[in-house]
Short mmCIF file of C-alpha atoms and ligand atoms in Angstrom, two decimals:
data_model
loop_
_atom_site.label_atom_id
_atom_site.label_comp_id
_atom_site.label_asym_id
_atom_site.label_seq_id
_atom_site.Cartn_x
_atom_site.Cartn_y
_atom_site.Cartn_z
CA UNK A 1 74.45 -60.85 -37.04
CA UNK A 2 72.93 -61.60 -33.58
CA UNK A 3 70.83 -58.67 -32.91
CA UNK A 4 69.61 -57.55 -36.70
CA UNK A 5 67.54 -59.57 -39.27
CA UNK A 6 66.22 -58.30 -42.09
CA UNK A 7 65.71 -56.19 -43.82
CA UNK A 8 62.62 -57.68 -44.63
CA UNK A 9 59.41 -56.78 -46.13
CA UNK A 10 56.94 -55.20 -43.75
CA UNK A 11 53.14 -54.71 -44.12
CA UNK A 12 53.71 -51.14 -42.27
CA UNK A 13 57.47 -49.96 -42.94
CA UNK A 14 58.06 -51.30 -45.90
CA UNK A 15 61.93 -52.50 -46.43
CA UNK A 16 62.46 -53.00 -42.43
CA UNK A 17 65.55 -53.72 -40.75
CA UNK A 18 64.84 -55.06 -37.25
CA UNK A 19 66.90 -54.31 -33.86
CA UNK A 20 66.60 -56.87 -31.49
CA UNK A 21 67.22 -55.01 -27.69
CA UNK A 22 65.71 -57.41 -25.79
CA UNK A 23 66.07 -61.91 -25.50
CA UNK A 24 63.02 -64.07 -25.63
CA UNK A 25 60.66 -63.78 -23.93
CA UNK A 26 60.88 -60.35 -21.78
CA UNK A 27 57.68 -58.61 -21.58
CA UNK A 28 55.93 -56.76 -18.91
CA UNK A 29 52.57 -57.84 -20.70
CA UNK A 30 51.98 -61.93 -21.58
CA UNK A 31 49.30 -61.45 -23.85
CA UNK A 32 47.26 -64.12 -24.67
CA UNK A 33 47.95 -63.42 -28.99
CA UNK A 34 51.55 -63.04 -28.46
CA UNK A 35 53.36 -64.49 -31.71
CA UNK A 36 56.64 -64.66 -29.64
CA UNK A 37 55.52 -66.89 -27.39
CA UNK A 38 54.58 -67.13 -23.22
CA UNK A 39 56.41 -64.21 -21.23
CA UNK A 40 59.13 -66.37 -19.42
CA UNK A 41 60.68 -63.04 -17.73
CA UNK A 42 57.43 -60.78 -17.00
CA UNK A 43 59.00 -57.83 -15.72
CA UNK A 44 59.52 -53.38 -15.46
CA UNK A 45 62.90 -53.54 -14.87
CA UNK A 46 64.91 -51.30 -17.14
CA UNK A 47 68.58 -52.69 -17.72
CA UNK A 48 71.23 -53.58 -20.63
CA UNK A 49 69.40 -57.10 -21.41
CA UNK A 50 72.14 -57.20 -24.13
CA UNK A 51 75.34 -54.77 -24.53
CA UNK A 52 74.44 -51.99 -26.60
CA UNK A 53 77.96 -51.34 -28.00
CA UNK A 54 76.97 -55.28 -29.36
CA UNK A 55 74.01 -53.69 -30.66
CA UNK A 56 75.75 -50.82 -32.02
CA UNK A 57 78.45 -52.62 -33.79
CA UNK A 58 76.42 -54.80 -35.54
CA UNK A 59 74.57 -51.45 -36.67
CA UNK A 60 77.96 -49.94 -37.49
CA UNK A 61 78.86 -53.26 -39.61
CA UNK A 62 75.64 -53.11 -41.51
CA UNK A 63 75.63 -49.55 -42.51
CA UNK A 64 79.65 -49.64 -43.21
CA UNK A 65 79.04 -52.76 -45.70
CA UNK A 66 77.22 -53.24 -48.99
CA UNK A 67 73.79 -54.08 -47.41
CA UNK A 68 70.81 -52.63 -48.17
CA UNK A 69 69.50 -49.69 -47.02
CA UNK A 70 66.55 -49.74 -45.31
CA UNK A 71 63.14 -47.47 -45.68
CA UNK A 72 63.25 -47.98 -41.70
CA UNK A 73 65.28 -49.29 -38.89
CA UNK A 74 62.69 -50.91 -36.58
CA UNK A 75 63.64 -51.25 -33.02
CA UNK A 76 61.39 -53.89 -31.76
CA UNK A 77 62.21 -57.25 -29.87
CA UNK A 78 61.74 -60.76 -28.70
CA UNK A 79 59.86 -58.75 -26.08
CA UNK A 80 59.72 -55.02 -24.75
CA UNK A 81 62.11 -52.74 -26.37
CA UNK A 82 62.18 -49.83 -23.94
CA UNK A 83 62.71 -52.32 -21.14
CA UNK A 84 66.52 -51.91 -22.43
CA UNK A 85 68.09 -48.76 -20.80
CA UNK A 86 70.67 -48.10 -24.02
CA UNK A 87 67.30 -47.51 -25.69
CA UNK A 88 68.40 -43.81 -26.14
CA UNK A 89 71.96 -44.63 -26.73
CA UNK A 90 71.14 -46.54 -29.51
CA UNK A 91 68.08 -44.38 -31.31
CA UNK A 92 70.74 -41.50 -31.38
CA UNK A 93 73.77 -43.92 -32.53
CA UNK A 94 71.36 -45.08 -35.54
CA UNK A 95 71.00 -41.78 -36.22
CA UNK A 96 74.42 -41.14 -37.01
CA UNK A 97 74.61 -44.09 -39.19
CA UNK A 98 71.49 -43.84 -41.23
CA UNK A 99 69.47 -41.27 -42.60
CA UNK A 100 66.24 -44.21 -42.63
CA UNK A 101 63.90 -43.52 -40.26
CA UNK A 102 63.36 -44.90 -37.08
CA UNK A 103 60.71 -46.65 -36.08
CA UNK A 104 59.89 -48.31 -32.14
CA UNK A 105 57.56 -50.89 -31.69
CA UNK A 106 56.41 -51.35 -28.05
CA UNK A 107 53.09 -52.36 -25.77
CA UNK A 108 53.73 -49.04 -24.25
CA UNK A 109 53.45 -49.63 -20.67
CA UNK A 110 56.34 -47.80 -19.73
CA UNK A 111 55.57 -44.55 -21.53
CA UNK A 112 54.38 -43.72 -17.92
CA UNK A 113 58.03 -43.24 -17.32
CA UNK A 114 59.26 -39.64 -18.26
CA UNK A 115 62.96 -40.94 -19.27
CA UNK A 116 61.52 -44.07 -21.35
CA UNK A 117 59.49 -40.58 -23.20
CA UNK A 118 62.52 -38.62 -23.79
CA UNK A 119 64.21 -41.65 -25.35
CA UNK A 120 62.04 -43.13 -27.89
CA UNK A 121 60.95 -39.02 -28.67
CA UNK A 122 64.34 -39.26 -30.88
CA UNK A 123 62.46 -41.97 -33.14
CA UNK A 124 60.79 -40.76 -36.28
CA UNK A 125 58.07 -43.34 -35.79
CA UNK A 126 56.08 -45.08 -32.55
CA UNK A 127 54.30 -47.89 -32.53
CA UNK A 128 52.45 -48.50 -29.38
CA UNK A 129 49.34 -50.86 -28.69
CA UNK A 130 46.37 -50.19 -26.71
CA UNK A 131 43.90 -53.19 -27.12
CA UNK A 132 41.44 -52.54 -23.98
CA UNK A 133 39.92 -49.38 -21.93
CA UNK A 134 37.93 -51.82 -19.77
CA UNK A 135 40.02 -53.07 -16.86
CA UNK A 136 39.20 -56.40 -16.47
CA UNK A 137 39.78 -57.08 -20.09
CA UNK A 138 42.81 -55.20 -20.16
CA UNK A 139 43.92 -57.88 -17.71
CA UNK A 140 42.10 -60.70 -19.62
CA UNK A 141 43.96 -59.68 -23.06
CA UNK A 142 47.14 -58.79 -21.77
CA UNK A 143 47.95 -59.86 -18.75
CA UNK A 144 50.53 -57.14 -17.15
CA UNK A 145 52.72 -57.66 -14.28
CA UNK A 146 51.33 -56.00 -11.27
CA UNK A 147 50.96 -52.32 -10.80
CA UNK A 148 50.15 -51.88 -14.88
CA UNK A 149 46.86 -51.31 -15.71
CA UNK A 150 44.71 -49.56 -19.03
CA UNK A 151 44.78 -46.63 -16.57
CA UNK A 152 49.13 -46.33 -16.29
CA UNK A 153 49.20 -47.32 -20.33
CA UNK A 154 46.39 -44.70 -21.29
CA UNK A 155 48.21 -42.27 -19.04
CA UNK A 156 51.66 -42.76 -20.38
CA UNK A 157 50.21 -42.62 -24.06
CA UNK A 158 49.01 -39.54 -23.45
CA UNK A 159 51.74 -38.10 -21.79
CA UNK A 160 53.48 -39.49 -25.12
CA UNK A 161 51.04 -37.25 -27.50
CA UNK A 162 51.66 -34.23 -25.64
CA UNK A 163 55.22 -33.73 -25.56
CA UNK A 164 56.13 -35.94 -29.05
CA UNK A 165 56.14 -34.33 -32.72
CA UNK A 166 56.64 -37.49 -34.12
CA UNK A 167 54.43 -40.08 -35.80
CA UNK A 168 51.96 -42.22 -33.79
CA UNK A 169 50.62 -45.11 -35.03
CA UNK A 170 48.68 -47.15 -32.62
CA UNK A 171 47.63 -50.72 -33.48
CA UNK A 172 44.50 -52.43 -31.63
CA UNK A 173 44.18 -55.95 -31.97
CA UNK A 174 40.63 -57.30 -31.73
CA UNK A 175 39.67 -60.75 -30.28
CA UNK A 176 36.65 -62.38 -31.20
CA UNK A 177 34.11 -62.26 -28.01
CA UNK A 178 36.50 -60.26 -25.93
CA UNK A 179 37.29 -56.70 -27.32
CA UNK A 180 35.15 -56.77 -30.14
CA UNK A 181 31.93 -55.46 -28.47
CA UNK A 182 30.14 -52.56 -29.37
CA UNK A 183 30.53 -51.39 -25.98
CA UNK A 184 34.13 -52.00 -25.89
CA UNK A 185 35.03 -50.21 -29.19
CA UNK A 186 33.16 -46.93 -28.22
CA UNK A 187 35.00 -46.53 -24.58
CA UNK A 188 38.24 -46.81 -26.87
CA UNK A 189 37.05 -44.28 -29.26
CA UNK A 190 36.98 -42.16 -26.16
CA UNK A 191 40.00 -42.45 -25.37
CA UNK A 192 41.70 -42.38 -28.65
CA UNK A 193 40.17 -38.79 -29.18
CA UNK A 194 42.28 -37.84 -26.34
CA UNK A 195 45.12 -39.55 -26.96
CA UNK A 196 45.03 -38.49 -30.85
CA UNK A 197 47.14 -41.36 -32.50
CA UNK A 198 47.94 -40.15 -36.51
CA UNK A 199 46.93 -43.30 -37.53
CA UNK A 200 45.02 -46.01 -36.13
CA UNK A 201 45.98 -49.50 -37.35
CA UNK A 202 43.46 -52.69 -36.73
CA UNK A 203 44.68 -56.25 -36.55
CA UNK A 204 43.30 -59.72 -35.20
CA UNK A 205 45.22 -62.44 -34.30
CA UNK A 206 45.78 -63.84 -38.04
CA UNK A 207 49.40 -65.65 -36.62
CA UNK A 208 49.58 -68.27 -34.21
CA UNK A 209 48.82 -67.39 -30.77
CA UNK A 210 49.63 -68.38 -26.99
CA UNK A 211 46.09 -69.53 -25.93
CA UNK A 212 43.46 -70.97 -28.27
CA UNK A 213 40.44 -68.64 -26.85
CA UNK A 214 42.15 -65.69 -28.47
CA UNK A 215 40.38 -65.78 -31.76
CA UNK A 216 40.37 -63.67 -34.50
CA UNK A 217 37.80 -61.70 -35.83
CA UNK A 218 36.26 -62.01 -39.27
CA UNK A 219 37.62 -58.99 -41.76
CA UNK A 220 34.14 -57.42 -41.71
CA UNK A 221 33.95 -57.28 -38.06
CA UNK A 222 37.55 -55.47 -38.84
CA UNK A 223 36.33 -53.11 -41.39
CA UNK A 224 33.00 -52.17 -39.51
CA UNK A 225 35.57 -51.68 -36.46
CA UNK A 226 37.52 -48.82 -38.75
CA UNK A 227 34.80 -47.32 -39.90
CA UNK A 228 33.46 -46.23 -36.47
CA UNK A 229 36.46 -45.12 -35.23
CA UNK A 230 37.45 -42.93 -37.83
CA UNK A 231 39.36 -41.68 -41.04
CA UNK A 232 42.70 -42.38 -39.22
CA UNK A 233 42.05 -46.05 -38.50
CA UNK A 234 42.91 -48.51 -41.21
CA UNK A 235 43.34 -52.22 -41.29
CA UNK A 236 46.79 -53.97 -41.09
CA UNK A 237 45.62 -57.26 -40.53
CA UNK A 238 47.49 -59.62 -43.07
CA UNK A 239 44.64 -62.43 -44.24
CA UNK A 240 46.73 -63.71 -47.40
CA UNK A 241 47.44 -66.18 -45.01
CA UNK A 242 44.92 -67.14 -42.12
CA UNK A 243 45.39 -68.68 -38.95
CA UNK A 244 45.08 -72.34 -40.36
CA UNK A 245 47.25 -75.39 -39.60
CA UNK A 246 48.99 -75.04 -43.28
CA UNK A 247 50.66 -72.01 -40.92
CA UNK A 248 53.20 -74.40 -39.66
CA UNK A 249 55.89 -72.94 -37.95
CA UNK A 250 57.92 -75.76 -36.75
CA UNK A 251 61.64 -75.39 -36.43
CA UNK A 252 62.21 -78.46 -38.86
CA UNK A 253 60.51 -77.28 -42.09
CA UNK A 254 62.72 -74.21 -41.99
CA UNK A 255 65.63 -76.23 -41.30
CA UNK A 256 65.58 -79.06 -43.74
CA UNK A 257 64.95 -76.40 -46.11
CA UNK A 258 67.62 -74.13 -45.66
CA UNK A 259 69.79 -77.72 -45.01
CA UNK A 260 69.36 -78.10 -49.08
CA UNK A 261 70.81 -74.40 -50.22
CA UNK A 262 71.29 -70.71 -48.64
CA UNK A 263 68.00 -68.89 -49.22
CA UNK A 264 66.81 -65.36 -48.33
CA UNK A 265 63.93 -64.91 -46.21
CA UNK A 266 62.00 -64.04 -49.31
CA UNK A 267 62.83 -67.33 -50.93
CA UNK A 268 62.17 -69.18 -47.86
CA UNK A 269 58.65 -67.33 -47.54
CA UNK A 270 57.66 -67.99 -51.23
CA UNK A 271 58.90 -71.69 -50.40
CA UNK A 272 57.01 -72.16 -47.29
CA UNK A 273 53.91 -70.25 -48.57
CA UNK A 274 54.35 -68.04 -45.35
CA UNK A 275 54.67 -63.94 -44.53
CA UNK A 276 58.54 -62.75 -45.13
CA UNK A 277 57.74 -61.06 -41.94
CA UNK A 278 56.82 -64.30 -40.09
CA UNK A 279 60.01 -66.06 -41.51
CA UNK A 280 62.30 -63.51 -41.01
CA UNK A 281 61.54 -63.48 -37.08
CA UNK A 282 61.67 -67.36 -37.24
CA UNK A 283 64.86 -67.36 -38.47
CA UNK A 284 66.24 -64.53 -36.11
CA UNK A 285 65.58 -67.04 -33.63
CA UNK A 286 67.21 -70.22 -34.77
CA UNK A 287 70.20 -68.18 -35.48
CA UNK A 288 70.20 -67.35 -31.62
CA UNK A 289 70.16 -70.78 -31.25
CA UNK A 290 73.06 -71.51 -33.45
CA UNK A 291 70.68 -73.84 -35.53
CA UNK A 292 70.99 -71.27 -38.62
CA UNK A 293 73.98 -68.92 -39.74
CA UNK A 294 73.35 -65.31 -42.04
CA UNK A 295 75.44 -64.64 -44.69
CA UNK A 296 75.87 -61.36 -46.75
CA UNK A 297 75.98 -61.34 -51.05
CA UNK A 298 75.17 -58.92 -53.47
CA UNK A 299 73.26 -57.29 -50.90
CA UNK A 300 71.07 -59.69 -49.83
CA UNK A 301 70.75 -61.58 -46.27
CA UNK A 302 71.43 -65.64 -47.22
CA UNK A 303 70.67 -68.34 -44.22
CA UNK A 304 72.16 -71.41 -44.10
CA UNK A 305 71.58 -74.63 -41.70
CA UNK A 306 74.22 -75.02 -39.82
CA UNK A 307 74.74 -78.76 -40.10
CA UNK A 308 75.32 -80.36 -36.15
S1 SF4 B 1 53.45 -56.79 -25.47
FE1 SF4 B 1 54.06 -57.69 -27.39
S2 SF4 B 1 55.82 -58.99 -26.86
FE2 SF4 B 1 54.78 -58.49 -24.95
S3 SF4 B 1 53.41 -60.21 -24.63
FE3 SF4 B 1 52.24 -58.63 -25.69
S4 SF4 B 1 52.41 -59.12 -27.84
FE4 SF4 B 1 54.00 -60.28 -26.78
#
């Protein structure tokens, strides 16, 4: 599998099987949290990034074999998601394979476009982000490429809410000093009562992050943050396991232990003492690389070193 991992255990959708549309790092934003990594391709331009009838047989394969089924088929990314122009292709392709819903997670900058709307509209779930009102800190926190600003995103999101019957569930991620404020918090509870999100999810950056000045905040500063904005907003941030340097993510720890036997991403979480969620994107990567190989038994997902 080059474009699926999982499915894995997700604080939001439960049993998750990711899609990955897009390669590392493509991103019209480069936030300063990203858990990916730096933007390398910052960039609007909608194309087939990777085949989608690659994408689609892999989804065929999965479905077609004893795997398990998923509460949700998450179309996410090593980047943007509706930067790939099969987006559509593939939401109604899934659809034929699975009756789990689909879910889209995605900064939603290009929700300003009317065909990126009429796309993801065929997913039972979206998961867009809106972490500043306030220009200047929109461009502090997420640094877009140029001609995206709070305005385009808050206009596309609302565009979004108007002609979607789905689920929206839109995550803010506070940053200690920079979004946090009092002032801050109320111009987005503004704006949220016009855009009318069903649920609001909080997070801070609890995973490691691009540039040390994006701190998190503390969990009170997150639950005083839900309370004022509402009955709809909830917090998602994970804190079983903090931003602290026992988080190690290096390439070699998952290696050497996958070098000793095949292990699930649960395994290698309980192993590692990190989120399933957290390994299971590590490991999507290395098996890009070659560096680690997925096998199906009995249902599960086993990885494997693959020795040089
Ligand atoms: S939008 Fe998502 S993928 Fe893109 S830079 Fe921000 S956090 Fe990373």
């Amino acid at each position: 599998m080059n474009y699926l991992f999982g499915p894995v255990a997700s604080r939001r959708l439960g049993l998750s099987l990711g899609v990955d549309l897009i390669p590392p790092k493509t991103c019209p934003l480069d936030c300063i949290y990203c858990e990916v990594g730096r933007t390398t391709v910052k960039t609007l331009e909608r194309r087939e990034y990777i085949p989608a009838a690659a994408i689609i047989a892999e989804l065929r394969a999965y479905f077609a074999g004893a795997n398990p089924e998923p509460d949700y088929v998450t179309l996410a990314g090593s980047g943007e998601p509706t930067l790939h122009s099969g987006l559509g292709q593939i939401i109604a392709k899934l659809k034929e394979l699975t009756k789990a819903p689909i879910a889209v997670l995605t900064n939603g900058v290009l929700l300003i476009d009317p065909q990126v709307r009429r796309e993801i509209s065929q997913a039972d779930v979206i998961l867009p982000s809106l972490d500043a009102v306030t220009p200047e800190l929109f461009q502090k926190i997420n640094r877009p490429v140029a001609g995206v600003t709070a305005e385009t995103l808050i206009a596309g999101l609302k565009a979004l809410r108007q002609e979607y019957l789905g689920q929206i569930w839109l995550e803010i991620l506070l940053l200690q000093g920079l979004n946090d404020t009092p002032a801050e918090l109320a111009r987005l509870k503004a704006v949220l009562a016009d855009l009318r999100p069903d649920e609001i999810h909080l997070n801070t950056a609890v995973r490691p992050v691009v540039e040390n000045y994006a701190m998190a905040v503390s969990p009170e500063a997150l639950a005083t943050a839900a309370a004022f904005l509402g009955p709809n907003a909830r917090v998602i941030a994970s804190w079983t396991h903090p931003q602290q340097p026992h988080f190690d993510l290096s390439d070699a720890d998952f290696l050497a232990s996958l070098a000793r036997r095949p292990q699930t991403a649960a395994d290698l979480a309980a192993v590692l003492h990190l989120p399933e969620e957290e390994v299971a994107k590590r490991l999507h990567f290395l098996q890009q690389q070659g560096r680690v190989r997925a096998t199906h038994h009995e249902k599960q997902v086993f990885y494997q070193t693959v020795s040089a």
